[in-house]
Coordinates of C-alpha atoms and ligand atoms in Angstrom, one line a residue:
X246 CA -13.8 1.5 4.4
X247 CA -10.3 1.5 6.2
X248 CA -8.7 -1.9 6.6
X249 CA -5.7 -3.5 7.7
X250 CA -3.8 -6.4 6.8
X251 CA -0.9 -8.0 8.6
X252 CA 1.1 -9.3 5.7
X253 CA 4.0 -11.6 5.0
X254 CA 5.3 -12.3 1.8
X255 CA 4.0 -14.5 -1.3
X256 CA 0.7 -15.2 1.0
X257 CA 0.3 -11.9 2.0
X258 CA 1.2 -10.3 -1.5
X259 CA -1.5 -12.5 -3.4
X260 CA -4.4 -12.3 -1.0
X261 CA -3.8 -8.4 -1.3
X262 CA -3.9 -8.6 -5.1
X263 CA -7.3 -10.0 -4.7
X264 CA -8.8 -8.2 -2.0
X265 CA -7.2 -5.1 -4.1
X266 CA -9.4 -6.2 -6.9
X267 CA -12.5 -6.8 -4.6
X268 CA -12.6 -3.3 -2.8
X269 CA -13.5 -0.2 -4.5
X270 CA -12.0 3.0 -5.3
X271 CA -12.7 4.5 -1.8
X272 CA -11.6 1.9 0.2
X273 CA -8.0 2.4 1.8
X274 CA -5.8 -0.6 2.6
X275 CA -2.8 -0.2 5.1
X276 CA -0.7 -3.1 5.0
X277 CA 1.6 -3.8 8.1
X278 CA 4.5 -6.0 6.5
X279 CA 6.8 -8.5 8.1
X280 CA 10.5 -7.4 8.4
X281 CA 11.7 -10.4 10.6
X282 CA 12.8 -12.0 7.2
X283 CA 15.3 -9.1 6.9
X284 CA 19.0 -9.6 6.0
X285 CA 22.1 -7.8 5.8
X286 CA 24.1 -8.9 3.0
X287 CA 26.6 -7.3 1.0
X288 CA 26.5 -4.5 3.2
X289 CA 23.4 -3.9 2.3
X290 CA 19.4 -4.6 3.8
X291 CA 16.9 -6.6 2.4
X292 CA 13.4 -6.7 3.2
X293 CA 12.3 -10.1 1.1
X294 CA 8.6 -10.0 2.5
X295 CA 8.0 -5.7 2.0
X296 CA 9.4 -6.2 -2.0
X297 CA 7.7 -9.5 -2.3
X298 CA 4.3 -7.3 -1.4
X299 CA 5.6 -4.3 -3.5
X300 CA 6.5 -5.8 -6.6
X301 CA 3.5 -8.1 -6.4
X302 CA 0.8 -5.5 -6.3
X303 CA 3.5 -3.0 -8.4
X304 CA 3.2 -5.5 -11.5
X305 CA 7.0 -6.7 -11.0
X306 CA 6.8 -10.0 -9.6
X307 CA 8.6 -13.1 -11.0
X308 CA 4.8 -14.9 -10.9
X309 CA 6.2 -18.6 -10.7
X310 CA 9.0 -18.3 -8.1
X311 CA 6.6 -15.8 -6.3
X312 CA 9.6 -13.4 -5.1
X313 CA 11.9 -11.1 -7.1
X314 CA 11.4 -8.9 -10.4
X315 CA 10.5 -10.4 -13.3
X316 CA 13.1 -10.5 -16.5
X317 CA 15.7 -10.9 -13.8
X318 CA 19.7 -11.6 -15.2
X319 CA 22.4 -12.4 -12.8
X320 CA 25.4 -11.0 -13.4
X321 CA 26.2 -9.8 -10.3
X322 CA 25.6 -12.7 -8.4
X323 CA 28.1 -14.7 -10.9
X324 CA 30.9 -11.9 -10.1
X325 CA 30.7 -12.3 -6.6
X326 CA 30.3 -15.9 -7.1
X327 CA 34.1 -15.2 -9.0
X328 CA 35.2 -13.7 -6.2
X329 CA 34.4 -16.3 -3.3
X330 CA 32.1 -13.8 -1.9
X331 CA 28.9 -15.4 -0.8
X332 CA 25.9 -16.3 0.3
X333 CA 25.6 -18.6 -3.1
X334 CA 22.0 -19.7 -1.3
X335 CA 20.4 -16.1 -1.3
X336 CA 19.2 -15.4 -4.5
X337 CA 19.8 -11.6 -5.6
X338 CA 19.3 -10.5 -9.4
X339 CA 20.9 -7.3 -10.5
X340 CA 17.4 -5.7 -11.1
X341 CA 16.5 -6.6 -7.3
X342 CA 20.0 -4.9 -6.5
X343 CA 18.7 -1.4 -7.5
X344 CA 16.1 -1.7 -5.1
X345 CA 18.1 -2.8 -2.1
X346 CA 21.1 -0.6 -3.2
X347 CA 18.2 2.1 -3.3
X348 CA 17.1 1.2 0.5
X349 CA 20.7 0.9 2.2
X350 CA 21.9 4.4 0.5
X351 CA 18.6 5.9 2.2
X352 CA 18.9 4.3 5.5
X353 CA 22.6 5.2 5.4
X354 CA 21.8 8.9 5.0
X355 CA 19.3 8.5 8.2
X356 CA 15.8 8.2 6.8
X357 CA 14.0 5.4 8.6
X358 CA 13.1 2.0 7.2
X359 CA 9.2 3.3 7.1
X360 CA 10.0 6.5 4.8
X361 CA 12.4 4.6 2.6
X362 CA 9.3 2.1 2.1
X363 CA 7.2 4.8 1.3
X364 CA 10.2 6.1 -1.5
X365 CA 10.4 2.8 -3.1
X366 CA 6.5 2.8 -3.3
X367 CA 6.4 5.9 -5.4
X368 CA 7.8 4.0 -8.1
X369 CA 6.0 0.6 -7.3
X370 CA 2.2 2.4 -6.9
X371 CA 1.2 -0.7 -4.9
X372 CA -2.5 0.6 -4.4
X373 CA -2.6 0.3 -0.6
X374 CA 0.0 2.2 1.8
X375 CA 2.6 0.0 2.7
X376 CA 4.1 0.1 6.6
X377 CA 7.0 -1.9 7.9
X378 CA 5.8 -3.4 11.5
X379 CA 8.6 -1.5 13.0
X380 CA 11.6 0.5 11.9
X381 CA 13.8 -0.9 14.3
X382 CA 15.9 -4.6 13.5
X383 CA 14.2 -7.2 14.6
X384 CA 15.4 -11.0 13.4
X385 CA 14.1 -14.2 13.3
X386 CA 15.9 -16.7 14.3
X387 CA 15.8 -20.4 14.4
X388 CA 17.2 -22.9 17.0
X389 CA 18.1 -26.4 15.5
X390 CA 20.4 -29.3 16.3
X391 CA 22.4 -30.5 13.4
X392 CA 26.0 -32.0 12.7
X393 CA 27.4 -28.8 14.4
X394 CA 25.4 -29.1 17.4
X395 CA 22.3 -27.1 18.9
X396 CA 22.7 -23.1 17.3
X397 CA 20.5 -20.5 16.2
X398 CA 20.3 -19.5 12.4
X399 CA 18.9 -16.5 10.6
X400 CA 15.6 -17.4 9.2
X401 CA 16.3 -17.5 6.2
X402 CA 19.3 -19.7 6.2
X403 CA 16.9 -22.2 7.7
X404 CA 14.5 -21.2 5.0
X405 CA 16.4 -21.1 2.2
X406 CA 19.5 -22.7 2.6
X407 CA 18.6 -25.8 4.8
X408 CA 15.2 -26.5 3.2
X409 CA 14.0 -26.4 7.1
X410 CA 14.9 -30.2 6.8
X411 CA 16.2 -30.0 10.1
X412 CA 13.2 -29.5 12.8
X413 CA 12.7 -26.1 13.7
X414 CA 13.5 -26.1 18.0
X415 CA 12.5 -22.5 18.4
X416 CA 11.5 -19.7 16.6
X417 CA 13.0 -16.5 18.5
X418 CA 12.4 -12.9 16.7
X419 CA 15.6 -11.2 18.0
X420 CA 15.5 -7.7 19.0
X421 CA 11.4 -7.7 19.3
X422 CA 11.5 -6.8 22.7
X423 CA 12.4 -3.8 22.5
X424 CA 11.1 -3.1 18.8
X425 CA 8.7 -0.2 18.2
X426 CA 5.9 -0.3 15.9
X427 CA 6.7 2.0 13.2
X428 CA 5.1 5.3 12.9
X429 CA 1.3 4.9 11.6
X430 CA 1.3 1.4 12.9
X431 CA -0.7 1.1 15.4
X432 CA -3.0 4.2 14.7
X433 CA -4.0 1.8 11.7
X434 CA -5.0 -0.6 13.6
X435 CA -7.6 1.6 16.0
X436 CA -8.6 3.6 13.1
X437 CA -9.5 0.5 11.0
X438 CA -13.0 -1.0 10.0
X439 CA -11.4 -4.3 9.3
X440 CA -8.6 -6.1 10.6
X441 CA -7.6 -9.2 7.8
X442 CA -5.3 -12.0 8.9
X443 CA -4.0 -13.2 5.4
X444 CA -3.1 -16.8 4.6
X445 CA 0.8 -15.7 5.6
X446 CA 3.0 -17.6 7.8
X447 CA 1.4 -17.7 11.3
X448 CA 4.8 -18.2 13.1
X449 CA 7.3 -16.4 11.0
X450 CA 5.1 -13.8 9.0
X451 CA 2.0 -12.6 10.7
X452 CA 3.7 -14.3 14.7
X453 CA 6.7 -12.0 13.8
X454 CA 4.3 -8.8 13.3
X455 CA 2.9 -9.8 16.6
X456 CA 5.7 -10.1 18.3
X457 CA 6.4 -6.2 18.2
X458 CA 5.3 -5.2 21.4
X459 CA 2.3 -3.3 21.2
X460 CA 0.8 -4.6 17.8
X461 CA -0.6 -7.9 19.4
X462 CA -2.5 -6.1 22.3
X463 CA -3.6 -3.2 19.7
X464 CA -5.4 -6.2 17.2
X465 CA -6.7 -7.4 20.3
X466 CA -8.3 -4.3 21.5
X467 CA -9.3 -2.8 18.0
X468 CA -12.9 -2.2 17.5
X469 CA -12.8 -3.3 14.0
X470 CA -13.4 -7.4 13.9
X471 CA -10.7 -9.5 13.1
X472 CA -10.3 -12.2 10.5
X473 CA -8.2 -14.4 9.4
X474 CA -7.9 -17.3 6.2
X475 CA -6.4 -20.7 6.5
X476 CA -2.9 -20.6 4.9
X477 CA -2.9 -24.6 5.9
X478 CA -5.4 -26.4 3.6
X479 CA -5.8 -30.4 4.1
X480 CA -3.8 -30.7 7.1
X481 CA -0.3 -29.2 4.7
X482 CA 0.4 -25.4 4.1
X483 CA -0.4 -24.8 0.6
X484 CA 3.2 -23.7 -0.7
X485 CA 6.6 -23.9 2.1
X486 CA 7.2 -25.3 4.9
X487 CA 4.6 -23.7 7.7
X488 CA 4.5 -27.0 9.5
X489 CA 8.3 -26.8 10.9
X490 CA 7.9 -23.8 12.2
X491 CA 4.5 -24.4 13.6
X492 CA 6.3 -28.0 14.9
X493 CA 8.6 -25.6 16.9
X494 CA 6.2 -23.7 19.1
X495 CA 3.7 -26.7 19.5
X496 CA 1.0 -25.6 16.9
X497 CA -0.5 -28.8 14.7
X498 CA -0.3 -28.0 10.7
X499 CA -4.0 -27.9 10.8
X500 CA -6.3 -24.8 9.9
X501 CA -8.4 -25.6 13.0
X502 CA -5.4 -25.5 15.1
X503 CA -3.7 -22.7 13.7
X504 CA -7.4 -20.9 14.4
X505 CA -7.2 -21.8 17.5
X506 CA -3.6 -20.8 18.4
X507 CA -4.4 -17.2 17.0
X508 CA -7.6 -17.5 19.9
X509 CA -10.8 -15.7 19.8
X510 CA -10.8 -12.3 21.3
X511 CA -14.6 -13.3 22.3
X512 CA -13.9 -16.0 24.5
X513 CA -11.5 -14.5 26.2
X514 CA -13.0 -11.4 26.9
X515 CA -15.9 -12.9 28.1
X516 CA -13.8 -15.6 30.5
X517 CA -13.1 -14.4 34.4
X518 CA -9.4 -14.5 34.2
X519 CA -8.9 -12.2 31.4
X520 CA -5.8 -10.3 31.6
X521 CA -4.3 -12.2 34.5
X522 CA -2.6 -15.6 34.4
X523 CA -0.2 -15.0 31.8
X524 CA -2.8 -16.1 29.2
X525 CA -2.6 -13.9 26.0
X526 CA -5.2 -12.2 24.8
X527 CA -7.1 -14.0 21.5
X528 CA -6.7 -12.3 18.6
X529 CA -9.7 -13.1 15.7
X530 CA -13.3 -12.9 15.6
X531 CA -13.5 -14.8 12.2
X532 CA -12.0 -17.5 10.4
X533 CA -12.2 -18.6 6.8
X534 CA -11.4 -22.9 6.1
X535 CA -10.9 -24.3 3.0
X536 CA -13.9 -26.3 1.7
X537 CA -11.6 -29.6 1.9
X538 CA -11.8 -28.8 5.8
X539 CA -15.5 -27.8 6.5
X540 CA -15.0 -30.6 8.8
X541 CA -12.8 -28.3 11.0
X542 CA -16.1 -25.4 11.2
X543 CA -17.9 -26.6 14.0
X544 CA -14.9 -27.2 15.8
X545 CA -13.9 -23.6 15.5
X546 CA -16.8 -22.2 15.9
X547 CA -17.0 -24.3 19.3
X548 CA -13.8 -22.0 20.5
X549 CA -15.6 -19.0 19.9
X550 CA -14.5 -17.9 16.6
X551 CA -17.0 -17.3 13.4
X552 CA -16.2 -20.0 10.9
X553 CA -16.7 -20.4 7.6
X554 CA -15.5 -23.3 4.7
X555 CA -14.7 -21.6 1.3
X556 CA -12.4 -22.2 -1.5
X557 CA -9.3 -20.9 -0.4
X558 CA -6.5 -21.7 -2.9
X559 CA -5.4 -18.8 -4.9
X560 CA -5.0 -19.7 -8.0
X561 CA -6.4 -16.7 -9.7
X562 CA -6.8 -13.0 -9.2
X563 CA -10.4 -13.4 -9.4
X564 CA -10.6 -16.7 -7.3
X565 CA -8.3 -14.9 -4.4
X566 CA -11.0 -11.8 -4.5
X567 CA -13.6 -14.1 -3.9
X568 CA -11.7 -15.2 -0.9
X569 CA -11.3 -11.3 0.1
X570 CA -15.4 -10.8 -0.2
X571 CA -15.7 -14.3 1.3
X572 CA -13.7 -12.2 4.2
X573 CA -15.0 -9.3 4.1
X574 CA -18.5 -10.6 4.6
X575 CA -17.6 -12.8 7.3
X576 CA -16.0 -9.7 9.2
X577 CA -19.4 -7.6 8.7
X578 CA -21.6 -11.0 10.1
X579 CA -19.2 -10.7 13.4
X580 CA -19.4 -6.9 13.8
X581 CA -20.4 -6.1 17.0
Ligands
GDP621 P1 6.4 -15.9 2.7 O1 6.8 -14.8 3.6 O2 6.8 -15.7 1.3 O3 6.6 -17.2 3.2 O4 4.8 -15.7 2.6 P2 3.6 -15.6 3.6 O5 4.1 -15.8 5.0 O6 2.9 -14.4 3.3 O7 2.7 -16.8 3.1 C1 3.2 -18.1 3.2 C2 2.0 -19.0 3.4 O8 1.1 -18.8 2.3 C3 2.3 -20.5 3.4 O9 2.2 -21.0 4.7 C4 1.3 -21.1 2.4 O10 0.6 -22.2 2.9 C5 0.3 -19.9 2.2 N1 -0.3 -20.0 0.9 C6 0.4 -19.9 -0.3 N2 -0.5 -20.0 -1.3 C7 -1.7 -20.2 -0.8 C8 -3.0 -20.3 -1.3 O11 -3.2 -20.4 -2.5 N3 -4.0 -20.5 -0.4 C9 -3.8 -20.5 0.9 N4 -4.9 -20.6 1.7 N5 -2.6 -20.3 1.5 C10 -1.6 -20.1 0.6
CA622 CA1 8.7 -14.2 4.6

């Protein structure tokens, strides 16, 4: 079986781990990996959600912060820190230098973001083939209004260095527009049997993916069913801050409403104005709740999307593979 994932980072990365462990031998995952976390720093890129995946399934994830290498030191950071030089908010150990040292010298010598993802992967063996969404710069941004006034930030000084205390006004992924899918990208996602949504970010992670013209109307098309899991259990994402960012374009921290905004690709094929109006096209056949909201099922279901309520918290290896069979089923129960 050939299936896809759309993947951001820590939620991404674990689901994978466990739908790795639940597939067999002769299964093939493609995972298309959010690079609207990307930052320049030091001169040099780095792609926090495509090492987050690669050293989670390569067996070199720091388990309890959930990104960077494990048996991390920090000299370097310290000897910048000597010199002034900044950002003291992004946290970069020297082992996770090699690897972003290792990207910018590639990228720098003209190989694309897509084949130096592939080099890295040689070492990491992360079990499914990795693909940027695009090997063109795209950024998310964030619009707030703070003490200085009403500006955009890079993600991940909203993320990281303001906490996303301040409310999230809009999220825009600059340079999308014009973006490509990288290479492989969207012959994935016609080729596949299954199309998984993981429990990522659905504004900044999997909405960033999307937003790659091309890669929204390909999921929606694909014959394969789509399904998604819940990254928002109890009315609260599990681990981060999902709700500001789904605050900022209008989505309730719900898993029904987060269901909803991703839209069924039933409903609105069947409906009379489909493709005119503006309206975009829905996106997922199936939908997988935790059991604390089986309340939300019949709701879901109601919009045209399968719904099922199953543990979703991924506390284990074995406990997140049940989740991939859990989704796995649910895609073959929607197969047309
Ligand atoms: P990021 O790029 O590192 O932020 O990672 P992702 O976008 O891939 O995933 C972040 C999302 O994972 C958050 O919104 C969390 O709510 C969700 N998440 C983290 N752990 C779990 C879990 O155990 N179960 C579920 N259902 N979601 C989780
Ligand atoms: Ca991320």
């Amino acid at each position: 079986m050939r299936i896809v994932a759309l993947a951001g980072g820590i939620g991404g990365a674990r689901f994978l781990r466990g739908l790795l462990a639940a597939v067999g031998p002769q299964d093939e995952i493609t995972v298309i990996g959010n690079t609207g976390d990307d930052i320049h720093l030091y001169g040099l890129k780095v792609c926090p959600d495509l090492d987050t995946v690669m050293y989670t399934l390569g067996g070199g994830i720091n388990e309890e912060q959930g990104w960077g290498r494990t048996d991390e030191t920090w000299s370097i950071k310290a000897e910048m820190k000597e010199y002034g030089v900044g950002p003291e908010w992004f946290g970069l150990g020297d082992r996770d230098f090699a690897t972003h040292l290792v990207r910018s010298q590639m990228l720098t010598a003209g190989y694309s973001l897509s084949q130096v993802t592939e080099a890295l992967c040689v070492r990491w063996k992360p079990g499914v083939r990795l693909l940027p969404m695009s090997d063109d710069r795209v950024e998310t941004h964030v619009r707030i209004t703070d003490g200085q006034g009403t500006r955009a930030v890079h993600f991940q000084e909203y993320w990281v260095k303001l906490h996303a205390a301040v409310d999230a006004e809009a999220i825009i992924p600059v340079g999308a527009d014009t973006a490509k899918p990288a290479p492989g990208v969207l012959e994935a996602i016609a080729e596949a049997d299954v199309i998984l949504l993981p429990p990522s970010n659905p504004v900044v992670s999997i909405g960033s993916i999307l937003a790659v013209p091309g890669i929204r109307e390909a999921v929606a098309a694909a014959p394969a069913p789509v399904v998604g899991l819940s990254p928002i259990i109890g009315g609260a994402p599990v681990r981060g801050m999902a709700d500001k960012v789904l605050a900022a374009v209008g989505v309730e921290a719900t898993a029904e409403a987060v269901a909803l905004d991703y839209g069924s690709r039933t409903a609105l094929r069947g409906s009379s104005n489909e493709g005119g109006g503006g309206r975009r096209a829905g996106l997922i056949d199936g939908w997988l709740v935790d059991t604390a909201d089986a309340a939300a099922v019949d709701a879901v279901e109601a919009a045209g999307i399968a719904c099922r309520a199953v543990p979703l918290l991924m506390t284990d290896v074995d406990a997140t593979a049940e989740m991939a069979r859990a989704a796995l089923a649910l895609a073959e129960q929607v197969r047309k």
